[in-house]
Amino acid sequence: MAVSLDTTKLSNFIDGKWVDVRKSTAVINPATGEEIVDVPLSDAGSVDDAVAAAKKAQKEWALVPAPQRAEILYQVGTLLKERKERLSQLLTMENGKVLEEARGEVQEGIDMAFYMAGEGRRLFGQTTPAELNNKFAMSQRAPVGVVGIITPWNFPIAIATWKSFPAIVAGNAVIWKPATETPIMAYELAKIFEEAGLPNGVINVVFGSGQMVGNAMVHHDDIRVISFTGSNDIGRNIAADCGRKLKKVSLEMGGKNAVIVMDDADIDLAVEGILWSAFGTSGQRCTACSRVIVHEAVKEKLEEKLLQQMQHLTIGNGLNETIKVGPIINKVGLEKIKDYIEIGKKEGATLLEGGYELSGTDYMGGNFFIPTLFTDVEPTMRIAQEEIFGPVVSLIPVQSFEEAIEVNNGVSYGLSSSIFTRDVNRVFQAQRDLDTGIVYVNAGTTGAEIHLPFGGTKGTGNGHRDSGVQALDVFTEWKAIYVDYSGKLQRAQIDVE
Ligand code: NAP
């Protein structure tokens, strides 16, 4: 039975209270075009209120021992687990991804809760010998204060957990602005935080547009960190604004991820990997495979098998368990994909399959695009360089392993890459030479696990990582502490015998 929301209009969650906002807009189910709920369009005043609450709450929260802070995250994880099916269905309704993938995304949140709760008993610093006698030296993590997180629509719950859970366990208070397109996961997660007993003001959810709420967060002097996931254009401006304020900023942005298929690859396995990472979430993952770099010796075979398997991809409303490919998030996304099809054709790539929006009774009201395959694509073509964010793959033929690596690295992004080969030497050379933050061997470009660092090189980010223990670096400052128990003044570098 389909799940439903307990309200027709969402409210902000500020200082532990649900706060109504006068202006709002409708959240649309991308598979049906139906309105699901209204989401507030807050103004900068709501950000001010949230920051004031967070500032006050953070002072006390930072004094709660980290293992006790972690207890709340264990409780959050337990509630997420109990509600996994409900959340997954709501996620499919607001975002469109098929139910199986929605369940996977909620599971990521559950995993992150238990993993970060464990950090409450670690948050390791270092102890190290001091250079003087009767002196002790150590380093430890300190919370930064009030942190702002800005999340995209394509992973409405997982990305928020990658950011908020480490922030909270480390003793910060959070202002979270979810994407206006997908606010329901934020509403449900805020309710979970409330039920889990998180003190008022430690997490605050402010709904509204990036231009208004996101921008107000970036410019607010009392928000000390901005952790942003989204597009490059927006991220670049955020970084510039944060730079002017000397505000710490963590950016996770786009990708142009490739699967390399070598001449000795298990082709059937490679086809499975490509289908899953190119057409899962209709290609709307930052790690989606949008290029296949194939050795010319196996190009024809790969094309043939890919085309065969693409015929089995069922497209439609992801709440139907038989569906493999869901809708595109909105009309703007759909138009962008259509534009890239025309660009690809004009550039001289061969359209082997697809290339059009799906219409007709089965697709009424939704934004559906057929899985699409271009071949004989040149590495410099725009369809091989720019993020399309749809179910469109470009096959790029190459003549050698070295050329494959060069083509893989010849884009401005550096998020994820994969290689299919049975040659152990190539495996190790590839993991060394592929210039991306994530490398898969004999698997597609997607499938990150939460206890490893997630993020990319070059234009994908600015050197920070979400998830993994590395996420703690975004939300903590390192403090060096020296305790002199000699009873006299000892001067470092000077009073050394
Ligand atoms: P987006 O348009 O950049 O939006 C991301 C978030 O930023 C949304 O919450 C948006 O709010 C907000 N925003 C927009 N303008 C802003 C501004 N001027 N100041 C502050 N915040 C602002 O990206 P998207 O379309 O939602 O997401 C898709 C992109 O995210 C793709 O490029 C994808 O590759 C990337 N992504 C990267 C990763 C990664 O970890 N590397 C993971 C997932 C997605 P509103 O939309 O509500 O206005």
XYZ file of C-alpha atoms and ligand atoms in Angstrom:
545
model
C 0.000 0.000 0.000
C 1.307 3.449 -0.896
C 2.528 5.508 2.053
C 1.368 9.056 2.697
C 2.607 12.150 4.486
C 1.078 13.400 7.724
C 0.712 16.928 6.345
C -0.130 18.805 3.159
C 2.433 21.528 3.867
C 5.892 21.079 5.347
C 7.258 23.386 8.043
C 10.764 24.487 8.926
C 12.320 22.809 11.947
C 14.003 25.497 14.041
C 15.059 25.212 17.689
C 13.075 21.974 18.017
C 9.841 23.620 16.853
C 7.902 23.282 13.618
C 7.648 26.745 12.138
C 5.186 27.633 9.374
C 6.232 29.862 6.514
C 3.695 31.839 4.498
C 5.203 31.412 1.027
C 5.431 27.929 -0.435
C 5.650 25.952 -3.650
C 4.447 22.531 -4.729
C 6.636 19.417 -4.717
C 5.950 17.432 -7.873
C 6.238 13.661 -8.331
C 8.480 13.426 -11.439
C 6.886 10.139 -12.508
C 3.310 11.406 -12.548
C 3.361 15.195 -12.482
C 1.149 15.113 -9.370
C 1.601 17.493 -6.470
C 2.711 15.655 -3.340
C 2.994 18.421 -0.732
C 3.819 22.111 -0.366
C 7.314 23.131 0.708
C 8.095 26.467 2.388
C 9.985 29.161 0.533
C 11.691 30.737 3.529
C 13.553 34.014 3.547
C 16.812 35.113 5.134
C 14.979 35.826 8.401
C 14.405 32.095 8.888
C 18.131 31.516 8.453
C 18.822 34.164 11.124
C 16.393 32.441 13.510
C 17.937 29.044 12.839
C 21.479 30.328 13.339
C 20.558 32.033 16.605
C 19.069 28.769 17.895
C 22.021 26.730 16.642
C 24.561 29.067 18.206
C 22.920 28.759 21.596
C 22.444 24.989 21.357
C 25.955 24.304 20.115
C 27.606 25.678 23.245
C 25.907 23.032 25.392
C 26.061 20.286 22.789
C 29.831 20.627 22.528
C 30.064 19.887 26.269
C 28.094 16.641 26.029
C 30.651 13.794 25.955
C 30.978 12.477 22.401
C 29.907 8.902 23.343
C 26.670 10.392 24.674
C 26.213 12.475 21.543
C 26.669 9.236 19.641
C 23.845 7.547 21.575
C 21.425 9.856 19.767
C 22.834 8.768 16.415
C 22.341 5.102 17.368
C 18.728 5.984 18.079
C 18.466 7.847 14.747
C 19.855 4.757 12.985
C 17.325 2.516 14.735
C 14.408 4.755 13.740
C 15.683 4.964 10.148
C 15.818 1.175 10.094
C 12.281 0.821 11.444
C 11.000 3.281 8.822
C 13.132 2.111 5.912
C 10.232 1.015 3.708
C 8.125 4.118 4.358
C 11.074 6.415 3.694
C 12.032 4.530 0.539
C 8.554 4.892 -0.925
C 8.429 8.601 -0.116
C 11.880 8.992 -1.644
C 10.719 7.360 -4.855
C 7.696 9.662 -4.916
C 9.681 12.878 -4.559
C 12.817 11.940 -6.513
C 11.654 9.258 -8.963
C 14.464 6.725 -8.438
C 13.181 3.159 -8.498
C 12.218 1.594 -5.190
C 15.143 -0.805 -5.083
C 17.572 2.132 -5.359
C 15.582 4.211 -2.880
C 15.915 1.369 -0.365
C 19.649 1.342 -1.049
C 19.853 5.068 -0.414
C 17.985 4.857 2.892
C 20.271 1.973 3.855
C 23.234 4.288 3.285
C 21.731 6.633 5.855
C 21.292 3.759 8.323
C 24.882 2.631 7.768
C 26.147 6.175 8.229
C 24.233 6.582 11.501
C 25.808 3.489 13.066
C 29.242 4.211 11.604
C 29.338 7.806 12.854
C 27.855 6.790 16.201
C 30.904 4.557 16.537
C 33.085 7.612 15.975
C 31.683 9.005 19.215
C 34.013 6.570 20.986
C 36.951 7.330 18.700
C 37.304 10.865 17.298
C 40.964 10.026 17.627
C 43.641 12.625 18.058
C 47.349 11.980 18.527
C 49.662 11.895 21.481
C 53.288 12.457 20.650
C 56.561 12.964 22.527
C 57.309 16.584 23.343
C 60.798 17.892 22.598
C 61.308 18.920 26.218
C 61.395 16.876 29.431
C 58.313 16.757 31.647
C 56.111 18.015 28.890
C 53.177 16.296 27.216
C 51.895 16.973 23.693
C 48.697 15.937 21.978
C 46.240 16.966 19.318
C 42.472 16.641 19.396
C 39.490 17.518 17.293
C 37.302 20.434 18.335
C 33.896 21.249 16.858
C 33.811 24.225 14.512
C 30.533 25.672 15.796
C 27.505 26.265 13.583
C 27.777 24.517 10.220
C 25.646 24.873 7.098
C 24.860 21.987 4.803
C 23.343 22.416 1.359
C 22.219 19.254 -0.427
C 21.011 18.326 -3.935
C 17.864 16.496 -5.036
C 19.515 13.371 -6.443
C 20.373 11.787 -3.069
C 17.978 13.593 -0.746
C 18.710 11.533 2.352
C 22.093 9.813 1.919
C 24.094 12.987 1.286
C 22.430 14.749 4.207
C 23.480 11.902 6.501
C 27.072 11.982 5.164
C 27.236 15.596 6.287
C 24.961 16.003 9.308
C 25.945 12.866 11.240
C 29.697 13.610 11.426
C 28.887 17.260 12.180
C 26.612 16.293 15.059
C 28.815 13.619 16.604
C 31.722 16.078 16.539
C 29.722 18.582 18.631
C 28.511 21.093 16.031
C 25.027 22.454 15.447
C 23.634 22.275 11.922
C 21.566 24.394 9.567
C 20.419 22.191 6.689
C 18.959 23.493 3.447
C 17.658 20.596 1.356
C 16.898 20.934 -2.360
C 13.464 22.438 -2.926
C 12.723 19.650 -5.406
C 13.075 16.926 -2.718
C 12.268 18.240 0.791
C 10.333 15.239 2.110
C 13.374 13.270 3.265
C 14.504 16.335 5.221
C 11.102 16.626 6.893
C 11.112 12.923 7.810
C 14.716 12.993 9.039
C 14.027 16.079 11.177
C 11.140 14.189 12.796
C 13.506 11.303 13.480
C 16.066 13.621 15.108
C 13.276 15.053 17.250
C 12.077 11.608 18.339
C 15.622 10.414 18.971
C 15.981 13.190 21.558
C 18.470 15.485 19.848
C 18.441 18.705 21.906
C 16.564 21.645 20.423
C 18.591 23.722 18.016
C 21.291 21.117 17.278
C 19.719 20.464 13.880
C 17.632 23.055 12.082
C 16.027 22.523 8.702
C 15.252 25.605 6.638
C 13.397 24.984 3.385
C 13.662 27.414 0.525
C 15.488 28.249 -2.652
C 19.249 28.212 -2.997
C 19.226 31.826 -4.118
C 17.485 32.931 -0.936
C 18.149 30.442 1.879
C 21.392 28.932 0.534
C 22.799 32.351 -0.240
C 21.853 33.675 3.214
C 23.660 30.714 4.789
C 26.789 31.286 2.741
C 26.877 34.948 3.794
C 25.960 34.472 7.454
C 28.930 35.360 9.648
C 27.976 32.885 12.366
C 27.982 29.868 10.036
C 31.603 28.770 10.112
C 31.515 25.926 7.549
C 29.537 25.383 4.380
C 29.357 21.801 3.148
C 27.815 21.810 -0.318
C 26.951 19.090 -2.797
C 25.576 20.126 -6.160
C 26.518 21.557 -9.519
C 29.843 23.165 -10.398
C 28.457 26.557 -11.334
C 26.787 27.027 -7.975
C 29.649 25.447 -6.019
C 32.239 27.708 -7.615
C 30.312 30.844 -6.600
C 29.797 29.520 -3.079
C 33.532 28.874 -2.789
C 34.319 32.422 -3.949
C 31.870 33.942 -1.441
C 33.184 31.735 1.377
C 36.739 32.605 0.381
C 36.045 36.302 0.836
C 34.806 35.561 4.348
C 37.603 33.073 5.090
C 34.880 30.509 5.736
C 35.692 26.829 5.469
C 33.927 25.279 2.487
C 33.645 21.694 1.334
C 32.437 21.102 -2.224
C 31.290 17.857 -3.852
C 30.232 18.494 -7.415
C 29.862 16.978 -10.851
C 31.432 14.064 -12.663
C 32.076 12.724 -16.168
C 32.736 9.184 -15.115
C 34.014 6.439 -17.392
C 34.051 2.664 -17.550
C 37.111 1.330 -19.358
C 36.608 -2.011 -21.092
C 39.894 -3.667 -22.063
C 40.377 -6.358 -24.724
C 40.677 -9.092 -22.059
C 37.575 -8.032 -20.101
C 34.663 -10.271 -19.183
C 32.299 -8.529 -21.601
C 29.063 -9.809 -20.066
C 30.161 -8.529 -16.677
C 31.188 -5.192 -18.194
C 27.766 -4.860 -19.840
C 26.062 -5.429 -16.492
C 28.319 -2.859 -14.833
C 27.675 -0.282 -17.559
C 23.896 -0.753 -17.528
C 23.709 -0.383 -13.755
C 25.957 2.634 -13.483
C 24.765 4.422 -16.646
C 21.016 3.952 -16.435
C 20.420 3.493 -12.695
C 18.737 6.606 -11.265
C 18.270 7.441 -14.981
C 21.889 8.575 -15.117
C 21.268 11.258 -12.486
C 24.040 10.251 -10.115
C 27.212 12.235 -9.699
C 29.024 8.922 -10.201
C 26.922 7.805 -13.195
C 28.843 6.266 -16.067
C 28.453 8.572 -19.047
C 31.492 7.428 -21.026
C 32.550 3.928 -21.998
C 36.146 3.810 -23.145
C 36.421 0.583 -25.079
C 39.384 -1.207 -26.641
C 38.724 -1.398 -30.384
C 39.261 -5.197 -30.349
C 36.051 -5.678 -28.348
C 34.079 -2.622 -29.439
C 31.654 -4.416 -31.754
C 30.990 -7.207 -29.309
C 30.356 -4.723 -26.503
C 28.013 -2.617 -28.625
C 26.017 -5.641 -29.674
C 25.605 -6.952 -26.129
C 24.825 -3.528 -24.696
C 22.126 -2.946 -27.302
C 20.633 -6.365 -26.562
C 20.486 -5.743 -22.829
C 19.180 -2.190 -23.163
C 15.993 -3.638 -24.670
C 15.214 -5.208 -21.274
C 15.304 -1.937 -19.359
C 11.754 -1.220 -18.223
C 10.951 2.481 -17.872
C 8.252 4.069 -15.735
C 7.109 4.897 -12.219
C 9.711 3.560 -9.792
C 7.039 2.549 -7.262
C 6.280 -0.345 -9.601
C 8.823 -3.017 -8.614
C 9.260 -4.248 -12.195
C 10.592 -0.863 -13.358
C 14.356 -0.437 -13.798
C 14.613 3.158 -15.025
C 12.595 5.972 -13.443
C 11.907 9.544 -14.553
C 14.103 12.618 -14.936
C 13.706 15.006 -12.008
C 11.985 17.854 -13.910
C 11.335 19.473 -17.279
C 14.529 21.527 -17.106
C 16.576 18.337 -16.701
C 14.697 16.751 -19.585
C 15.338 19.718 -21.891
C 19.046 19.659 -21.010
C 19.278 16.002 -22.021
C 17.424 16.681 -25.287
C 19.843 19.519 -26.044
C 22.821 17.209 -25.562
C 21.327 14.661 -27.971
C 21.252 17.353 -30.657
C 24.769 18.473 -29.740
C 26.029 14.874 -30.038
C 24.418 14.432 -33.452
C 25.817 17.737 -34.720
C 29.274 16.824 -33.442
C 29.174 13.702 -35.641
C 28.688 10.973 -33.029
C 26.590 7.983 -34.143
C 23.311 7.588 -32.289
C 22.973 3.809 -31.911
C 19.947 3.693 -29.649
C 17.379 6.013 -28.063
C 17.759 9.770 -28.126
C 14.164 10.810 -27.391
C 11.711 11.690 -24.655
C 9.031 9.097 -23.973
C 5.416 10.154 -24.332
C 2.071 8.376 -24.569
C -0.323 6.977 -22.006
C 2.256 4.920 -20.092
C 4.346 8.018 -19.429
C 1.591 10.592 -18.946
C 2.515 13.483 -16.675
C 6.057 12.239 -16.035
C 9.470 13.201 -17.413
C 10.805 10.099 -19.123
C 13.788 9.745 -21.418
C 14.798 6.562 -23.188
C 18.213 5.058 -22.330
C 20.501 6.278 -25.081
C 23.754 5.066 -26.611
C 26.113 7.088 -28.810
C 29.119 5.436 -30.430
C 32.254 6.537 -32.277
C 32.453 9.482 -29.945
C 35.628 11.567 -29.962
C 37.031 12.282 -26.485
C 36.944 16.035 -27.126
C 33.260 16.211 -28.130
C 31.030 18.058 -25.714
C 28.973 14.913 -25.040
C 32.225 13.288 -23.869
C 33.291 16.254 -21.761
C 30.221 17.782 -20.102
C 27.912 16.409 -17.440
C 24.576 15.506 -19.069
C 22.874 14.078 -15.968
C 20.603 11.695 -17.853
C 20.546 8.158 -19.278
C 22.986 8.902 -22.096
C 26.236 7.009 -22.684
C 29.029 7.747 -25.146
C 31.226 4.921 -26.435
C 34.769 6.090 -27.135
C 37.013 3.602 -28.963
C 40.720 3.454 -28.071
C 43.680 1.370 -29.229
C 45.594 0.751 -26.010
C 45.542 0.745 -22.248
C 47.643 3.918 -22.149
C 45.202 5.711 -24.451
C 42.293 4.567 -22.282
C 43.872 6.122 -19.201
C 44.601 9.338 -21.076
C 41.016 9.619 -22.323
C 39.657 8.836 -18.870
C 41.742 11.621 -17.349
C 41.143 14.097 -20.180
C 38.087 15.758 -18.632
C 37.755 18.567 -16.134
C 36.103 16.315 -13.533
C 37.651 13.580 -11.376
C 35.003 11.711 -9.428
C 34.785 8.021 -10.342
C 36.283 5.628 -12.865
C 36.232 1.908 -13.492
C 38.175 -0.653 -15.453
C 37.192 -4.106 -16.622
C 40.253 -6.292 -17.201
C 41.620 -9.638 -16.065
C 45.239 -8.484 -16.174
C 46.518 -7.893 -12.655
C 49.308 -5.601 -13.861
C 46.811 -3.334 -15.596
C 44.632 -3.337 -12.486
C 47.431 -1.921 -10.382
C 48.621 0.519 -13.027
C 45.045 1.740 -13.480
C 44.338 2.323 -9.792
C 47.555 4.344 -9.673
C 47.053 6.350 -12.864
C 43.298 7.031 -12.963
C 42.936 10.610 -11.785
C 39.680 10.250 -9.849
C 38.766 10.121 -6.175
C 37.100 6.732 -6.619
C 38.315 3.767 -8.713
C 36.464 0.503 -9.299
C 37.954 -2.662 -10.747
C 35.580 -5.043 -12.514
C 32.534 -3.091 -11.323
C 30.686 -0.010 -12.644
C 31.345 3.566 -11.534
C 28.771 3.569 -8.719
C 28.490 1.766 -5.399
C 30.421 3.740 -2.797
C 30.431 2.443 0.772
C 30.005 4.940 3.589
C 33.131 4.118 5.591
C 35.421 5.167 2.732
C 36.079 8.745 1.655
C 33.722 9.990 -1.065
C 34.690 12.774 -3.427
C 36.785 13.649 -6.411
C 39.786 15.378 -7.855
C 40.015 18.382 -10.209
C 36.689 20.108 -10.952
C 34.673 17.673 -8.853
C 35.599 19.300 -5.581
C 38.044 21.272 -3.525
C 39.963 18.528 -1.781
C 37.504 17.590 0.948
C 35.668 14.314 1.294
C 32.170 13.346 2.384
C 31.644 10.144 4.390
C 34.437 8.015 5.784
C 36.393 9.195 8.786
C 37.692 11.962 6.496
C 34.292 13.703 6.719
C 35.220 14.624 10.289
C 37.958 16.894 8.934
C 35.307 19.166 7.422
C 33.462 19.582 10.705
C 36.335 19.817 13.168
C 39.318 22.011 13.836
C 42.557 20.442 14.991
C 43.768 21.723 18.328
C 47.343 21.144 19.546
C 47.688 20.958 23.339
C 50.922 21.138 25.371
C 50.985 20.352 29.088
C 54.187 21.305 30.865
C 54.585 19.519 34.211
C 58.205 20.564 34.856
C 57.237 23.381 37.189
C 59.438 25.844 35.348
C 59.268 27.828 32.125
C 60.619 25.690 29.302
C 61.044 27.418 25.981
C 60.461 25.274 22.890
C 63.372 25.173 20.420
C 65.516 27.186 22.885
C 65.821 25.234 26.146
C 66.766 22.020 24.367
C 69.990 20.384 25.611
P 22.395 22.528 -7.744
O 21.414 23.135 -8.648
O 23.765 23.092 -7.689
O 21.734 22.587 -6.289
C 22.323 22.005 -5.164
C 21.842 22.715 -3.924
O 22.331 24.055 -3.926
C 20.319 22.830 -3.831
O 19.916 22.696 -2.498
C 20.084 24.239 -4.333
O 18.869 24.781 -3.867
C 21.272 24.957 -3.742
N 21.592 26.228 -4.380
C 21.240 26.673 -5.608
N 21.699 27.947 -5.796
C 22.366 28.299 -4.674
C 23.048 29.473 -4.264
N 23.158 30.533 -5.062
N 23.602 29.511 -3.040
C 23.518 28.439 -2.223
N 22.859 27.284 -2.551
C 22.307 27.218 -3.769
O 22.572 20.980 -8.028
P 21.447 19.882 -8.259
O 20.882 20.041 -9.620
O 20.504 19.875 -7.099
O 22.302 18.530 -8.166
C 22.918 17.941 -9.247
C 24.407 18.195 -9.215
O 24.946 17.718 -8.001
C 25.151 17.455 -10.311
O 26.134 18.277 -10.868
C 25.790 16.288 -9.560
O 26.926 15.751 -10.195
C 26.096 16.922 -8.255
N 26.287 15.914 -7.205
C 27.561 15.688 -6.740
C 27.785 14.722 -5.776
C 29.174 14.483 -5.237
O 29.288 14.011 -4.107
N 30.224 14.791 -5.970
C 26.711 13.978 -5.290
C 25.433 14.218 -5.807
C 25.237 15.210 -6.750
P 17.484 24.753 -4.707
O 17.630 23.711 -5.743
O 16.472 24.442 -3.686
O 17.319 26.128 -5.270
